[in-house]
Short mmCIF file of C-alpha atoms and ligand atoms in Angstrom, two decimals:
data_model
loop_
_atom_site.label_atom_id
_atom_site.label_comp_id
_atom_site.label_asym_id
_atom_site.label_seq_id
_atom_site.Cartn_x
_atom_site.Cartn_y
_atom_site.Cartn_z
CA MET A 542 13.94 -11.51 0.91
CA LYS A 543 12.11 -7.97 -1.21
CA ILE A 544 9.56 -6.03 0.77
CA LEU A 545 8.06 -3.05 -1.51
CA GLY A 546 7.27 -0.01 0.01
CA ILE A 547 4.48 1.84 -1.48
CA MET A 548 3.80 5.86 0.06
CA GLY A 549 0.36 7.23 -0.43
CA SER A 550 0.53 10.73 0.35
CA PRO A 551 1.73 13.32 -1.71
CA ARG A 552 2.84 15.21 0.86
CA ILE A 553 6.98 14.25 1.50
CA LYS A 554 8.45 14.20 4.59
CA GLY A 555 4.98 14.08 6.01
CA ASN A 556 3.29 11.82 8.19
CA THR A 557 3.02 8.79 6.30
CA ASP A 558 6.37 8.90 4.47
CA LEU A 559 8.06 9.27 7.88
CA LEU A 560 5.41 5.51 9.02
CA LEU A 561 6.47 4.71 6.09
CA ASP A 562 10.60 5.52 6.42
CA GLU A 563 10.32 3.82 9.82
CA ALA A 564 8.29 0.42 9.05
CA LEU A 565 10.89 -0.14 6.28
CA LYS A 566 13.73 0.55 8.91
CA GLY A 567 12.37 -2.04 10.87
CA ALA A 568 12.11 -4.47 7.78
CA ARG A 569 15.08 -3.36 6.80
CA SER A 570 16.80 -4.35 10.60
CA GLN A 571 15.60 -8.08 9.77
CA SER A 572 17.63 -7.88 6.80
CA ALA A 573 14.83 -7.40 4.01
CA GLU A 574 15.98 -5.75 1.16
CA VAL A 575 13.41 -3.21 0.66
CA GLU A 576 12.64 -0.48 -1.84
CA LYS A 577 9.82 2.62 -1.57
CA ILE A 578 7.87 4.20 -4.17
CA ILE A 579 6.32 7.13 -4.46
CA VAL A 580 2.79 7.15 -6.00
CA ASP A 581 2.44 10.93 -6.37
CA LYS A 582 5.96 10.82 -8.98
CA LEU A 583 4.32 8.40 -11.03
CA LYS A 584 2.21 8.90 -14.42
CA ILE A 585 -0.38 6.42 -12.88
CA ALA A 586 -3.93 6.75 -15.18
CA PRO A 587 -7.33 5.55 -13.31
CA CYS A 588 -8.49 2.74 -14.75
CA ARG A 589 -10.71 3.27 -17.76
CA GLU A 590 -12.55 -0.33 -17.93
CA TYR A 591 -11.45 -1.23 -20.98
CA TYR A 592 -10.77 -4.96 -19.80
CA GLY A 593 -8.23 -5.85 -22.29
CA CYS A 594 -6.67 -6.85 -18.89
CA LEU A 595 -9.24 -9.64 -19.77
CA LYS A 596 -8.05 -11.17 -23.06
CA ASP A 597 -4.52 -11.67 -21.51
CA GLY A 598 -3.73 -10.07 -18.09
CA ASN A 599 -2.07 -7.19 -19.20
CA CYS A 600 -3.73 -3.49 -19.01
CA VAL A 601 -3.89 -1.78 -22.68
CA ILE A 602 -2.39 1.39 -20.69
CA ARG A 603 1.05 1.98 -20.83
CA ASP A 604 2.07 4.71 -18.14
CA ASP A 605 4.33 3.83 -15.08
CA MET A 606 2.12 0.77 -13.45
CA ASP A 607 3.87 -1.22 -16.60
CA GLU A 608 7.58 -0.54 -13.84
CA ILE A 609 4.67 -0.62 -10.66
CA TYR A 610 3.52 -4.46 -12.21
CA PRO A 611 6.66 -6.62 -11.66
CA LYS A 612 7.29 -4.88 -8.15
CA LEU A 613 3.91 -5.71 -7.18
CA LEU A 614 4.75 -9.43 -8.01
CA THR A 615 8.56 -9.80 -7.52
CA ALA A 616 8.08 -8.50 -3.73
CA ASP A 617 7.63 -11.03 -0.69
CA GLY A 618 6.30 -7.99 1.92
CA ILE A 619 4.25 -5.31 0.69
CA ILE A 620 3.55 -2.02 2.90
CA ILE A 621 1.00 0.39 1.36
CA ALA A 622 0.41 3.75 3.72
CA SER A 623 -1.38 6.41 3.29
CA PRO A 624 -3.38 9.20 4.86
CA MET A 625 -7.13 9.54 4.89
CA PHE A 626 -9.17 11.41 2.44
CA PHE A 627 -12.49 11.77 3.33
CA TYR A 628 -12.15 8.35 5.55
CA GLY A 629 -10.80 6.33 1.62
CA LEU A 630 -7.10 6.13 0.08
CA THR A 631 -5.65 8.80 -2.05
CA ALA A 632 -6.71 9.02 -5.84
CA GLN A 633 -2.87 8.15 -6.29
CA LEU A 634 -2.84 5.37 -4.14
CA LYS A 635 -6.81 4.34 -5.69
CA ALA A 636 -5.37 5.15 -9.09
CA LEU A 637 -2.79 2.81 -8.49
CA ILE A 638 -5.11 0.12 -6.79
CA ASP A 639 -7.57 0.30 -9.89
CA ARG A 640 -4.85 -0.64 -12.49
CA CYS A 641 -4.87 -4.12 -10.78
CA GLN A 642 -7.85 -5.03 -12.08
CA ALA A 643 -5.47 -6.62 -14.57
CA LEU A 644 -3.72 -9.19 -12.02
CA TRP A 645 -6.73 -10.11 -10.63
CA ALA A 646 -7.72 -11.67 -14.35
CA ARG A 647 -4.39 -12.76 -13.89
CA LYS A 648 -5.41 -14.90 -10.71
CA TYR A 649 -9.22 -15.67 -11.54
CA VAL A 650 -10.19 -14.79 -15.37
CA LEU A 651 -7.21 -16.77 -16.28
CA LYS A 652 -5.74 -18.39 -13.67
CA SER A 653 -2.78 -17.92 -14.93
CA LEU A 654 -1.10 -15.55 -11.31
CA PRO A 655 1.43 -18.74 -9.85
CA ALA A 656 -0.30 -19.56 -5.69
CA ALA A 657 2.59 -16.80 -3.59
CA LYS A 658 2.61 -16.58 -0.36
CA ARG A 659 3.28 -13.50 0.11
CA LYS A 660 2.80 -11.27 3.36
CA GLY A 661 0.94 -7.21 3.11
CA ALA A 662 0.53 -4.44 5.69
CA PHE A 663 -1.44 -1.52 6.11
CA ILE A 664 -0.89 1.78 7.59
CA GLY A 665 -3.32 4.45 7.72
CA VAL A 666 -3.42 7.99 9.21
CA GLY A 667 -5.97 10.37 9.84
CA ALA A 668 -6.36 13.81 11.30
CA THR A 669 -9.58 13.34 13.10
CA ARG A 670 -10.31 9.97 16.33
CA GLY A 671 -13.39 8.55 13.88
CA LYS A 672 -14.01 5.11 15.18
CA GLN A 673 -14.97 4.09 11.26
CA LEU A 674 -11.68 5.95 10.58
CA PHE A 675 -10.09 3.51 8.34
CA ASP A 676 -12.86 0.65 7.79
CA GLY A 677 -13.59 1.18 4.01
CA SER A 678 -9.68 1.81 3.52
CA ARG A 679 -8.88 -1.14 5.31
CA LEU A 680 -11.50 -3.32 3.42
CA THR A 681 -9.98 -1.51 0.56
CA ILE A 682 -6.09 -2.90 1.07
CA LYS A 683 -7.96 -6.30 2.13
CA TYR A 684 -9.46 -7.20 -0.99
CA PHE A 685 -6.82 -4.78 -3.13
CA PHE A 686 -3.61 -7.61 -1.80
CA GLN A 687 -6.02 -10.70 -2.51
CA ALA A 688 -6.51 -10.18 -5.88
CA PHE A 689 -2.38 -11.04 -6.23
CA GLY A 690 -1.71 -13.49 -3.74
CA VAL A 691 -0.56 -11.59 -0.98
CA GLU A 692 -2.72 -11.93 2.11
CA TYR A 693 -3.19 -9.27 4.91
CA VAL A 694 -1.21 -9.98 8.17
CA ASP A 695 -1.05 -6.39 9.75
CA GLU A 696 -1.41 -3.00 10.65
CA LEU A 697 -0.98 0.02 12.46
CA LEU A 698 -3.85 2.82 12.10
CA ILE A 699 -2.80 6.36 13.36
CA ARG A 700 -5.65 8.47 14.26
CA GLY A 701 -5.80 12.72 15.27
CA VAL A 702 -2.47 13.56 13.91
CA ASP A 703 -2.57 16.57 11.12
CA LYS A 704 0.26 18.41 10.24
CA ARG A 705 3.12 17.72 8.29
CA GLY A 706 5.72 15.95 10.47
CA GLU A 707 3.33 16.21 13.57
CA ILE A 708 3.68 11.78 13.57
CA LYS A 709 6.91 12.65 15.73
CA GLN A 710 5.20 14.18 18.34
CA HIS A 711 3.14 11.23 18.61
CA PRO A 712 4.32 8.95 21.92
CA THR A 713 4.61 5.56 19.77
CA ALA A 714 3.86 5.86 16.27
CA LEU A 715 7.03 5.74 14.97
CA SER A 716 8.39 2.60 17.45
CA ASP A 717 4.95 0.73 15.94
CA ALA A 718 5.62 1.27 12.52
CA PHE A 719 9.27 -0.01 13.02
CA GLU A 720 8.29 -3.01 15.15
CA LEU A 721 5.58 -3.38 11.81
CA GLY A 722 7.97 -3.80 9.61
CA LYS A 723 9.84 -5.56 11.59
CA ARG A 724 7.38 -8.26 12.52
CA LEU A 725 6.29 -8.60 8.38
CA ALA A 726 10.00 -9.66 7.87
CA GLN A 727 10.21 -11.87 10.46
CA LYS A 728 6.57 -13.74 9.61
CA LEU A 729 8.17 -13.32 6.18
CA SER A 730 11.18 -15.75 6.81
CA GLY A 731 9.00 -18.00 9.38
CA GLY A 732 9.58 -16.62 12.42
C1 FMN B 1377 -8.29 15.94 0.79
C2 FMN B 1377 -8.56 15.71 2.36
C3 FMN B 1377 -9.53 15.23 3.28
C4 FMN B 1377 -8.65 14.47 4.24
N1 FMN B 1377 -9.86 14.24 4.63
C5 FMN B 1377 -9.75 13.36 6.09
C6 FMN B 1377 -10.23 12.85 6.71
O1 FMN B 1377 -11.69 12.17 6.36
N2 FMN B 1377 -10.07 12.15 7.94
C7 FMN B 1377 -9.14 12.70 8.71
O2 FMN B 1377 -9.21 11.84 9.56
N3 FMN B 1377 -8.22 13.28 7.78
C8 FMN B 1377 -8.81 14.18 6.51
N4 FMN B 1377 -7.66 14.33 6.52
C9 FMN B 1377 -6.53 14.49 7.04
C10 FMN B 1377 -4.99 13.71 6.24
O3 FMN B 1377 -5.00 12.58 6.85
C11 FMN B 1377 -3.77 14.20 7.94
O4 FMN B 1377 -3.42 15.64 7.80
C12 FMN B 1377 -3.14 13.39 7.95
O5 FMN B 1377 -1.91 13.08 8.56
C13 FMN B 1377 -1.75 13.65 6.31
O6 FMN B 1377 -1.03 12.87 5.97
P1 FMN B 1377 0.26 12.89 5.38
O7 FMN B 1377 1.15 13.56 6.26
O8 FMN B 1377 1.19 11.72 5.38
O9 FMN B 1377 -0.18 13.75 3.90
C14 FMN B 1377 -7.80 15.06 5.08
C15 FMN B 1377 -6.89 15.83 4.33
C16 FMN B 1377 -7.01 15.74 2.81
C17 FMN B 1377 -6.02 16.91 2.45
#
């Protein structure tokens, strides 16, 4: 069982990064094979709407997305983690998501994406306590997952955490993240 973690923050060892590491530890505790992608370290151009993908499901832009598509398609589980930037996902992560219009094209236009029972979860963190802080991002992740056959099954949304590493002072967030990863692995193995 493979679980892919996608780290959307530019801040290494920041709150998102630490939360995702715990979630992946939780998944590993259930014998999942885990891999973490740090989106900020990749060269991913934003979607230019060339729509080459409508012809054969492949994006015409050549960059680090070439190695991300197969990872997205072969993972059994995916955990996406992001800080909130202006009530949304980071630009780095949104570029990766938008480039997956190519996978959307495979599924809905070319009907070439095999049906799969894959599952995904979202970890969000923000500094404020706004009630709607995660609403937009949750929808984006949900429909991103749906575009290539991943069911949105779990989430961990942490408010009121700002400075790098401040998440370590939160009473439950890191252990909640561990549990999220563990639950995802258990759901994937039929538990
Ligand atoms: C450009 C930018 C925009 C932000 N916008 C929001 C926001 O809209 N709402 C919020 O609660 N926090 C916002 N924050 C704060 C971050 O979400 C917060 O500091 C978070 O803990 C950072 O996580 P990280 O350490 O994983 O990068 C913003 C921070 C930056 C740098």
